[in-house]
mmCIF file of C-alpha atoms in Angstrom:
data_model
loop_
_atom_site.group_PDB
_atom_site.id
_atom_site.type_symbol
_atom_site.label_atom_id
_atom_site.label_comp_id
_atom_site.label_asym_id
_atom_site.label_seq_id
_atom_site.Cartn_x
_atom_site.Cartn_y
_atom_site.Cartn_z
ATOM 1 C CA ILE K 261 125.832 83.866 45.497
ATOM 2 C CA GLY K 262 124.193 86.306 43.101
ATOM 3 C CA GLU K 263 122.534 88.203 45.954
ATOM 4 C CA ILE K 264 125.863 88.378 47.802
ATOM 5 C CA GLU K 265 127.649 89.772 44.743
ATOM 6 C CA LYS K 266 124.919 92.367 44.135
ATOM 7 C CA SER K 267 124.683 93.567 47.736
ATOM 8 C CA PRO K 268 125.772 97.250 47.735
ATOM 9 C CA GLY K 269 129.020 97.888 49.582
ATOM 10 C CA ALA K 270 129.378 94.282 50.751
ATOM 11 C CA ASN K 271 132.431 93.509 48.584
ATOM 12 C CA ARG K 272 131.375 89.808 48.541
ATOM 13 C CA ASP K 273 131.708 89.688 52.340
ATOM 14 C CA ILE K 274 128.917 87.536 53.797
ATOM 15 C CA SER K 275 129.313 89.273 57.178
ATOM 16 C CA LYS K 276 128.476 92.606 55.483
ATOM 17 C CA VAL K 277 125.514 91.058 53.684
ATOM 18 C CA ILE K 278 124.095 89.841 57.013
ATOM 19 C CA GLN K 279 123.998 93.440 58.231
ATOM 20 C CA SER K 280 121.420 94.220 55.532
ATOM 21 C CA PHE K 281 118.980 91.599 56.902
ATOM 22 C CA PRO K 282 115.773 92.813 58.592
ATOM 23 C CA GLY K 283 116.296 93.503 62.270
ATOM 24 C CA VAL K 284 120.102 93.609 62.021
ATOM 25 C CA GLN K 285 121.663 96.901 63.060
ATOM 26 C CA SER K 286 124.239 98.471 60.759
ATOM 27 C CA THR K 287 127.684 99.154 62.217
ATOM 28 C CA PRO K 288 130.646 101.310 61.121
ATOM 29 C CA ALA K 289 132.207 100.330 57.802
ATOM 30 C CA PHE K 290 135.270 98.836 59.504
ATOM 31 C CA ARG K 291 133.191 96.521 61.755
ATOM 32 C CA ASN K 292 131.166 93.374 61.052
ATOM 33 C CA ASP K 293 129.420 93.049 64.423
ATOM 34 C CA ILE K 294 126.135 91.168 64.176
ATOM 35 C CA ILE K 295 123.660 93.090 66.360
ATOM 36 C CA ILE K 296 120.120 91.716 66.032
ATOM 37 C CA ARG K 297 117.026 93.467 67.436
ATOM 38 C CA GLY K 298 119.085 95.612 69.804
ATOM 39 C CA GLY K 299 120.955 92.690 71.344
ATOM 40 C CA GLY K 300 124.675 92.379 71.902
ATOM 41 C CA PRO K 301 127.270 91.237 69.329
ATOM 42 C CA SER K 302 127.889 88.055 71.366
ATOM 43 C CA GLU K 303 124.241 86.953 71.418
ATOM 44 C CA SER K 304 124.035 85.278 67.989
ATOM 45 C CA ARG K 305 125.063 81.774 66.941
ATOM 46 C CA PHE K 306 126.458 80.688 63.573
ATOM 47 C CA TYR K 307 126.291 77.232 61.980
ATOM 48 C CA LEU K 308 128.150 75.980 58.921
ATOM 49 C CA ASP K 309 126.479 72.852 57.475
ATOM 50 C CA GLY K 310 125.169 72.079 60.952
ATOM 51 C CA VAL K 311 128.499 72.663 62.728
ATOM 52 C CA GLU K 312 128.644 75.598 65.145
ATOM 53 C CA VAL K 313 131.400 78.090 64.255
ATOM 54 C CA PRO K 314 131.815 80.699 67.009
ATOM 55 C CA PHE K 315 133.903 83.148 64.956
ATOM 56 C CA ILE K 316 133.265 84.226 61.352
ATOM 57 C CA ASN K 317 135.477 87.341 61.107
ATOM 58 C CA HIS K 318 139.184 88.147 60.916
ATOM 59 C CA PHE K 319 140.721 90.131 63.792
ATOM 60 C CA ALA K 320 137.736 89.020 65.866
ATOM 61 C CA THR K 321 136.862 90.874 69.036
ATOM 62 C CA GLN K 322 136.990 88.320 71.818
ATOM 63 C CA GLY K 323 133.601 87.791 73.413
ATOM 64 C CA ALA K 324 131.783 89.210 70.382
ATOM 65 C CA SER K 325 131.060 88.291 66.772
ATOM 66 C CA GLY K 326 132.637 91.180 64.915
ATOM 67 C CA GLY K 327 135.792 92.040 63.058
ATOM 68 C CA PRO K 328 136.711 94.077 59.979
ATOM 69 C CA VAL K 329 136.723 91.248 57.388
ATOM 70 C CA GLY K 330 134.641 88.079 57.092
ATOM 71 C CA ILE K 331 136.303 84.657 56.951
ATOM 72 C CA ILE K 332 133.638 82.646 55.099
ATOM 73 C CA ASN K 333 134.192 82.403 51.341
ATOM 74 C CA ALA K 334 131.102 83.687 49.504
ATOM 75 C CA ASP K 335 131.687 81.146 46.699
ATOM 76 C CA PHE K 336 130.983 78.349 49.198
ATOM 77 C CA ILE K 337 127.548 79.623 50.219
ATOM 78 C CA ARG K 338 124.464 77.875 48.808
ATOM 79 C CA GLU K 339 121.904 79.413 51.164
ATOM 80 C CA VAL K 340 121.605 81.255 54.470
ATOM 81 C CA ASN K 341 118.783 80.673 56.966
ATOM 82 C CA TYR K 342 118.300 83.601 59.321
ATOM 83 C CA TYR K 343 116.313 83.456 62.571
ATOM 84 C CA SER K 344 115.778 86.657 64.558
ATOM 85 C CA GLY K 345 113.345 84.955 66.939
ATOM 86 C CA ALA K 346 111.614 81.632 67.630
ATOM 87 C CA PHE K 347 114.951 79.845 67.304
ATOM 88 C CA PRO K 348 114.909 76.138 66.438
ATOM 89 C CA ALA K 349 115.118 74.054 69.616
ATOM 90 C CA ASN K 350 118.242 72.274 68.350
ATOM 91 C CA ARG K 351 120.168 75.585 68.243
ATOM 92 C CA GLY K 352 121.111 76.346 71.824
ATOM 93 C CA ASN K 353 122.673 79.303 73.613
ATOM 94 C CA ALA K 354 121.204 81.932 71.273
ATOM 95 C CA LEU K 355 119.764 85.166 72.674
ATOM 96 C CA SER K 356 119.345 87.425 69.627
ATOM 97 C CA GLY K 357 119.755 85.446 66.416
ATOM 98 C CA VAL K 358 120.759 82.248 64.637
ATOM 99 C CA LEU K 359 122.349 82.097 61.179
ATOM 100 C CA GLU K 360 122.740 78.812 59.334
ATOM 101 C CA PHE K 361 125.135 78.767 56.361
ATOM 102 C CA ASN K 362 124.754 75.834 53.971
ATOM 103 C CA GLN K 363 127.663 75.236 51.596
ATOM 104 C CA VAL K 364 127.847 73.954 48.051
ATOM 105 C CA ASP K 365 129.338 70.558 47.230
ATOM 106 C CA GLY K 366 132.373 70.133 45.034
ATOM 107 C CA ASN K 367 131.961 69.233 41.366
ATOM 108 C CA SER K 368 131.395 65.470 41.030
ATOM 109 C CA GLU K 369 132.635 65.253 37.423
ATOM 110 C CA LYS K 370 135.745 67.399 36.990
ATOM 111 C CA THR K 371 138.290 69.496 38.866
ATOM 112 C CA ASN K 372 137.895 73.270 38.762
ATOM 113 C CA PHE K 373 140.371 75.992 39.696
ATOM 114 C CA GLN K 374 139.650 79.630 40.429
ATOM 115 C CA PHE K 375 142.045 82.426 41.377
ATOM 116 C CA THR K 376 141.042 85.891 42.514
ATOM 117 C CA LEU K 377 143.104 89.055 42.863
ATOM 118 C CA GLY K 378 141.208 91.581 44.959
ATOM 119 C CA ALA K 379 141.890 95.084 46.202
ATOM 120 C CA SER K 380 143.482 93.762 49.379
ATOM 121 C CA GLU K 381 143.985 89.999 49.006
ATOM 122 C CA ILE K 382 144.736 87.084 46.714
ATOM 123 C CA ALA K 383 142.677 83.891 46.867
ATOM 124 C CA GLY K 384 142.417 80.494 45.237
ATOM 125 C CA THR K 385 139.698 77.811 45.168
ATOM 126 C CA VAL K 386 139.781 74.227 43.890
ATOM 127 C CA ASP K 387 136.928 71.713 43.843
ATOM 128 C CA GLY K 388 136.223 68.384 42.231
ATOM 129 C CA PRO K 389 135.770 64.641 42.778
ATOM 130 C CA ALA K 390 137.950 62.464 44.999
ATOM 131 C CA GLY K 391 136.729 59.063 43.911
ATOM 132 C CA GLU K 392 133.280 57.901 42.901
ATOM 133 C CA LYS K 393 131.531 58.815 46.148
ATOM 134 C CA THR K 394 133.450 61.847 47.428
ATOM 135 C CA THR K 395 133.622 65.503 46.437
ATOM 136 C CA TYR K 396 135.671 68.322 47.913
ATOM 137 C CA VAL K 397 136.036 72.087 47.779
ATOM 138 C CA VAL K 398 138.986 74.002 49.287
ATOM 139 C CA SER K 399 139.892 77.682 49.318
ATOM 140 C CA ALA K 400 142.740 79.750 50.751
ATOM 141 C CA ARG K 401 143.268 83.492 50.957
ATOM 142 C CA ARG K 402 146.026 85.875 52.019
ATOM 143 C CA SER K 403 145.951 89.646 52.238
ATOM 144 C CA TYR K 404 148.668 92.088 51.221
ATOM 145 C CA LEU K 405 147.353 94.906 53.394
ATOM 146 C CA SER K 406 150.684 95.189 55.211
ATOM 147 C CA PHE K 407 152.357 96.036 51.881
ATOM 148 C CA LEU K 408 149.728 98.683 51.054
ATOM 149 C CA PHE K 409 149.757 100.163 54.563
ATOM 150 C CA GLY K 410 153.558 100.299 54.454
ATOM 151 C CA ILE K 411 153.452 102.369 51.268
ATOM 152 C CA LEU K 412 150.975 104.749 52.925
ATOM 153 C CA GLU K 413 153.238 104.909 56.018
ATOM 154 C CA LEU K 414 150.462 103.867 58.354
ATOM 155 C CA PRO K 415 151.736 102.929 61.840
ATOM 156 C CA PHE K 416 150.189 99.430 61.840
ATOM 157 C CA LEU K 417 150.611 96.590 59.333
ATOM 158 C CA PRO K 418 147.787 93.994 59.400
ATOM 159 C CA THR K 419 147.841 90.671 57.543
ATOM 160 C CA PHE K 420 145.052 88.090 57.432
ATOM 161 C CA ASN K 421 145.046 84.513 56.133
ATOM 162 C CA ASP K 422 142.236 81.971 55.973
ATOM 163 C CA LEU K 423 141.493 78.422 54.855
ATOM 164 C CA GLN K 424 138.124 76.752 54.295
ATOM 165 C CA PHE K 425 137.197 73.259 53.107
ATOM 166 C CA LYS K 426 134.329 70.814 52.744
ATOM 167 C CA VAL K 427 134.563 67.097 51.944
ATOM 168 C CA ARG K 428 131.368 65.076 51.438
ATOM 169 C CA THR K 429 131.197 61.310 51.013
ATOM 170 C CA ARG K 430 128.003 59.459 50.099
ATOM 171 C CA ILE K 431 128.847 56.076 51.637
ATOM 172 C CA ASP K 432 125.718 54.410 50.259
ATOM 173 C CA ALA K 433 122.048 55.217 49.696
ATOM 174 C CA LYS K 434 121.402 55.503 53.445
ATOM 175 C CA ASN K 435 124.631 56.946 54.851
ATOM 176 C CA GLU K 436 126.765 60.017 54.229
ATOM 177 C CA ILE K 437 129.440 61.935 56.091
ATOM 178 C CA THR K 438 130.656 65.507 55.675
ATOM 179 C CA PHE K 439 133.826 67.112 57.004
ATOM 180 C CA ILE K 440 134.105 70.893 57.176
ATOM 181 C CA GLY K 441 136.819 73.267 58.334
ATOM 182 C CA LEU K 442 137.257 77.006 58.736
ATOM 183 C CA GLY K 443 140.410 78.700 59.997
ATOM 184 C CA ALA K 444 142.222 82.038 60.107
ATOM 185 C CA PHE K 445 145.590 83.402 61.170
ATOM 186 C CA ASP K 446 145.869 87.170 61.621
ATOM 187 C CA THR K 447 148.776 89.390 62.632
ATOM 188 C CA ASN K 448 149.106 93.092 63.310
ATOM 189 C CA LYS K 449 152.660 94.462 63.453
ATOM 190 C CA LEU K 450 153.941 97.984 64.056
ATOM 191 C CA ASN K 451 155.505 99.932 61.216
ATOM 192 C CA LEU K 452 158.769 100.950 62.877
ATOM 193 C CA ASP K 453 160.413 101.854 59.557
ATOM 194 C CA ILE K 454 158.607 105.194 59.191
ATOM 195 C CA GLU K 455 161.161 107.965 58.836
ATOM 196 C CA ASN K 456 160.400 111.084 60.870
ATOM 197 C CA PRO K 457 156.907 110.059 62.050
ATOM 198 C CA ASP K 458 154.530 112.914 62.802
ATOM 199 C CA GLU K 459 152.788 113.361 66.175
ATOM 200 C CA SER K 460 149.800 111.203 65.251
ATOM 201 C CA GLN K 461 152.040 108.375 64.034
ATOM 202 C CA GLN K 462 154.239 108.661 67.115
ATOM 203 C CA TYR K 463 151.234 108.438 69.413
ATOM 204 C CA LEU K 464 149.815 105.343 67.702
ATOM 205 C CA LEU K 465 153.219 103.644 67.660
ATOM 206 C CA SER K 466 153.611 104.322 71.382
ATOM 207 C CA GLN K 467 150.158 102.990 72.293
ATOM 208 C CA LEU K 468 149.367 100.091 69.950
ATOM 209 C CA PRO K 469 150.563 96.572 70.818
ATOM 210 C CA GLU K 470 151.479 93.885 68.305
ATOM 211 C CA ASN K 471 148.840 91.158 67.972
ATOM 212 C CA ASP K 472 148.638 87.563 66.806
ATOM 213 C CA GLN K 473 145.328 85.742 66.529
ATOM 214 C CA TRP K 474 144.412 82.330 65.182
ATOM 215 C CA ILE K 475 141.027 80.642 64.923
ATOM 216 C CA TYR K 476 139.804 77.308 63.653
ATOM 217 C CA SER K 477 136.611 75.227 63.639
ATOM 218 C CA VAL K 478 136.515 71.658 62.325
ATOM 219 C CA GLY K 479 133.605 69.255 62.364
ATOM 220 C CA ALA K 480 132.146 66.017 61.080
ATOM 221 C CA VAL K 481 128.459 65.481 60.291
ATOM 222 C CA TYR K 482 127.238 61.896 59.834
ATOM 223 C CA LYS K 483 123.702 61.224 58.567
ATOM 224 C CA HIS K 484 121.826 57.924 58.416
ATOM 225 C CA PHE K 485 118.620 57.928 56.384
ATOM 226 C CA ALA K 486 115.629 55.706 57.201
ATOM 227 C CA GLU K 487 112.249 55.398 55.522
ATOM 228 C CA HIS K 488 110.571 58.336 57.277
ATOM 229 C CA SER K 489 113.433 59.851 59.270
ATOM 230 C CA PHE K 490 117.146 60.493 59.438
ATOM 231 C CA HIS K 491 119.672 60.502 62.274
ATOM 232 C CA THR K 492 122.368 63.178 62.528
ATOM 233 C CA PHE K 493 125.560 62.940 64.577
ATOM 234 C CA VAL K 494 127.770 66.035 64.810
ATOM 235 C CA ALA K 495 131.230 66.247 66.392
ATOM 236 C CA SER K 496 133.195 69.498 66.273
ATOM 237 C CA ARG K 497 136.077 71.412 67.808
ATOM 238 C CA SER K 498 136.623 75.178 67.861
ATOM 239 C CA HIS K 499 139.697 76.982 69.140
ATOM 240 C CA PHE K 500 140.407 80.690 69.478
ATOM 241 C CA ASN K 501 143.769 82.100 70.580
ATOM 242 C CA ASN K 502 144.514 85.782 71.079
ATOM 243 C CA SER K 503 147.847 87.342 72.095
ATOM 244 C CA ALA K 504 149.237 90.867 72.406
ATOM 245 C CA ILE K 505 152.662 92.202 73.370
ATOM 246 C CA LYS K 506 153.979 95.714 73.950
ATOM 247 C CA TYR K 507 157.409 97.109 74.827
ATOM 248 C CA LEU K 508 158.022 100.553 76.296
ATOM 249 C CA ASP K 509 158.993 102.920 73.447
ATOM 250 C CA ASN K 510 158.998 99.788 71.238
ATOM 251 C CA ASN K 511 162.428 98.897 72.621
ATOM 252 C CA PHE K 512 162.719 95.137 72.144
ATOM 253 C CA SER K 513 166.290 94.921 73.457
ATOM 254 C CA SER K 514 165.298 93.741 76.947
ATOM 255 C CA GLU K 515 162.443 91.830 78.569
ATOM 256 C CA ASN K 516 162.478 94.488 81.274
ATOM 257 C CA ASN K 517 160.934 96.884 78.750
ATOM 258 C CA LYS K 518 157.862 94.689 78.279
ATOM 259 C CA ILE K 519 154.764 96.480 79.571
ATOM 260 C CA LEU K 520 152.110 94.100 78.181
ATOM 261 C CA ASP K 521 152.123 90.343 77.676
ATOM 262 C CA TYR K 522 148.623 89.016 77.068
ATOM 263 C CA SER K 523 147.499 85.541 75.979
ATOM 264 C CA SER K 524 144.019 84.024 76.073
ATOM 265 C CA GLY K 525 142.319 81.015 74.555
ATOM 266 C CA GLU K 526 138.833 79.567 74.160
ATOM 267 C CA LEU K 527 138.359 75.885 73.327
ATOM 268 C CA GLU K 528 135.105 74.009 72.729
ATOM 269 C CA ASN K 529 134.532 70.335 71.891
ATOM 270 C CA LYS K 530 130.917 69.613 70.959
ATOM 271 C CA LEU K 531 128.800 66.511 70.382
ATOM 272 C CA ARG K 532 125.201 66.571 69.165
ATOM 273 C CA TYR K 533 122.670 63.932 68.158
ATOM 274 C CA GLU K 534 119.374 64.623 66.368
ATOM 275 C CA ASN K 535 116.570 62.487 65.010
ATOM 276 C CA THR K 536 114.339 64.158 62.427
ATOM 277 C CA ALA K 537 111.155 62.334 61.417
ATOM 278 C CA ARG K 538 108.223 63.166 59.148
ATOM 279 C CA PHE K 539 104.701 61.808 59.439
ATOM 280 C CA GLY K 540 102.557 63.356 56.733
ATOM 281 C CA ASP K 541 102.468 67.096 57.411
ATOM 282 C CA PHE K 542 104.070 66.648 60.835
ATOM 283 C CA LYS K 543 107.796 67.040 61.447
ATOM 284 C CA LEU K 544 109.473 66.000 64.696
ATOM 285 C CA ASN K 545 113.055 66.817 65.717
ATOM 286 C CA ALA K 546 114.579 65.655 69.007
ATOM 287 C CA GLY K 547 118.047 65.115 70.365
ATOM 288 C CA ALA K 548 120.748 65.903 72.902
ATOM 289 C CA SER K 549 124.031 67.819 73.066
ATOM 290 C CA LEU K 550 127.196 67.574 75.149
ATOM 291 C CA ASP K 551 129.907 70.279 75.219
ATOM 292 C CA PHE K 552 133.323 70.523 76.845
ATOM 293 C CA ALA K 553 134.574 74.108 77.061
ATOM 294 C CA SER K 554 137.613 75.824 78.546
ATOM 295 C CA TYR K 555 138.854 79.391 78.849
ATOM 296 C CA THR K 556 142.389 80.458 79.758
ATOM 297 C CA ASN K 557 143.879 83.903 80.264
ATOM 298 C CA SER K 558 147.358 85.003 81.230
ATOM 299 C CA THR K 559 147.955 88.755 81.534
ATOM 300 C CA SER K 560 151.046 90.586 82.688
ATOM 301 C CA GLN K 561 150.859 94.366 82.378
ATOM 302 C CA GLN K 562 152.416 97.536 83.719
ATOM 303 C CA ARG K 563 149.985 100.400 84.225
ATOM 304 C CA PHE K 564 150.809 103.944 85.265
ATOM 305 C CA TYR K 565 148.759 105.583 88.021
ATOM 306 C CA ASP K 566 149.659 108.895 89.721
ATOM 307 C CA GLY K 567 153.231 108.722 88.435
ATOM 308 C CA GLN K 568 153.747 105.191 89.745
ATOM 309 C CA VAL K 569 154.069 101.861 87.960
ATOM 310 C CA VAL K 570 151.492 99.258 89.004
ATOM 311 C CA ASN K 571 152.139 95.645 88.024
ATOM 312 C CA ILE K 572 149.062 93.635 87.013
ATOM 313 C CA ASN K 573 149.319 89.844 86.934
ATOM 314 C CA TYR K 574 146.213 87.837 86.138
ATOM 315 C CA ASN K 575 145.734 84.138 85.393
ATOM 316 C CA THR K 576 142.598 82.053 84.999
ATOM 317 C CA ASP K 577 141.764 78.542 83.856
ATOM 318 C CA LEU K 578 138.043 77.781 83.617
ATOM 319 C CA ASN K 579 136.668 74.410 82.479
ATOM 320 C CA LEU K 580 132.989 73.644 81.893
ATOM 321 C CA VAL K 581 130.878 70.659 80.907
ATOM 322 C CA LYS K 582 127.517 71.525 79.323
ATOM 323 C CA TRP K 583 124.635 69.286 78.309
ATOM 324 C CA GLY K 584 121.218 69.807 76.802
ATOM 325 C CA LEU K 585 118.015 68.130 75.620
ATOM 326 C CA PHE K 586 115.625 69.435 72.958
ATOM 327 C CA ALA K 587 112.494 68.502 71.019
ATOM 328 C CA GLN K 588 110.402 70.342 68.460
ATOM 329 C CA ALA K 589 107.242 69.490 66.516
ATOM 330 C CA SER K 590 105.824 71.410 63.552
ATOM 331 C CA LYS K 591 102.962 71.084 61.072
ATOM 332 C CA ASN K 592 102.161 72.749 57.760
ATOM 333 C CA PHE K 593 98.756 74.243 56.984
ATOM 334 C CA LEU K 594 97.079 75.999 54.043
ATOM 335 C CA ASN K 595 99.168 74.241 51.386
ATOM 336 C CA GLU K 596 102.414 74.964 53.261
ATOM 337 C CA ARG K 597 101.686 78.703 53.488
ATOM 338 C CA LEU K 598 101.483 78.460 57.288
ATOM 339 C CA THR K 599 103.649 76.480 59.691
ATOM 340 C CA LEU K 600 102.975 76.112 63.403
ATOM 341 C CA SER K 601 105.788 74.901 65.628
ATOM 342 C CA PHE K 602 106.257 74.087 69.293
ATOM 343 C CA GLY K 603 109.601 73.282 70.883
ATOM 344 C CA LEU K 604 111.248 72.785 74.261
ATOM 345 C CA ARG K 605 114.893 72.950 75.228
ATOM 346 C CA THR K 606 116.745 72.614 78.513
ATOM 347 C CA ASP K 607 120.443 73.138 79.220
ATOM 348 C CA ALA K 608 122.698 72.684 82.222
ATOM 349 C CA ASN K 609 126.382 72.870 83.137
ATOM 350 C CA ASN K 610 128.677 72.103 86.058
ATOM 351 C CA TYR K 611 129.567 75.720 86.873
ATOM 352 C CA SER K 612 127.309 75.834 89.930
ATOM 353 C CA LYS K 613 124.736 73.751 91.770
ATOM 354 C CA SER K 614 121.769 75.690 90.394
ATOM 355 C CA MET K 615 123.069 75.578 86.813
ATOM 356 C CA SER K 616 123.585 71.815 87.007
ATOM 357 C CA ASN K 617 119.852 71.270 87.524
ATOM 358 C CA ILE K 618 118.542 70.675 84.016
ATOM 359 C CA PHE K 619 114.937 71.451 85.042
ATOM 360 C CA LYS K 620 115.795 75.039 86.067
ATOM 361 C CA GLN K 621 116.851 76.059 82.540
ATOM 362 C CA LEU K 622 113.730 75.073 80.572
#
């Protein structure tokens, strides 16, 4: 947390801190895109206590990783593991980078409260015990950017909200379970109360749609500890919904004035099993994953070409089943100053005949 707070210009935003990592390209100040080693902003994968979280920024750009403000609460972060190559075999579907965020546990002895008033938002965090074996930590945040932008007579009024929690239960000496959650609800409305807008304001008001976006990821991680190994079972669900609407001249009086009605969603249900064993200086990790994913899009839009109105109507509903196998072995040398590792992973899905052959994606 200390490094996050001291990072210049990061404003305690973990997404900004990531951009200072080696190999990560810096982006404009209003963007948090994670671009690693010249790759694309959609080529990295993010894990929160072992649960994959596809989106870590407010007002996220669909199909990418970026947005203007990070969702993850910096007070929750215990450590960040960053891989810009040689990804662990149990982290699939990564092309440029993998980032693993590990969170703190709640206080096991007493309940703590913390409230923060920032330059653009208000936030609160509470953590403590929930019985002898369970701890929790919960935070919520809401911005008041729409109030500030209204005073400045800007043509758009954004508002972001987020919620994050972690609950950990140590069932007994050999079993524990952790529940985590991360969610956001963002809106962007037009400021139609500006009196006598200038040309720039008029143009933006005529072009910008109003947006609603909500995101959530929830997951459960169960671990069973044996003498020289431990088993990990992970079940998670992530959902992203994006919508935009626009009326001609911002005239909401009739549905006939609607020139854009866009709605899309991405849903993923994931299961993963891992067995991690240690034999002296050797470490072996092996397991399997099973994902159920869907993508929907409904777009109705009027576009103007050569003085004519062209109606665009587009609908899609794509469902996929994905599965994978992985194994990785590593050994320490020179008093743990050198580690050699070898791993294999193979993935398949039911999109096509070639992709369903698990031996063609090794």
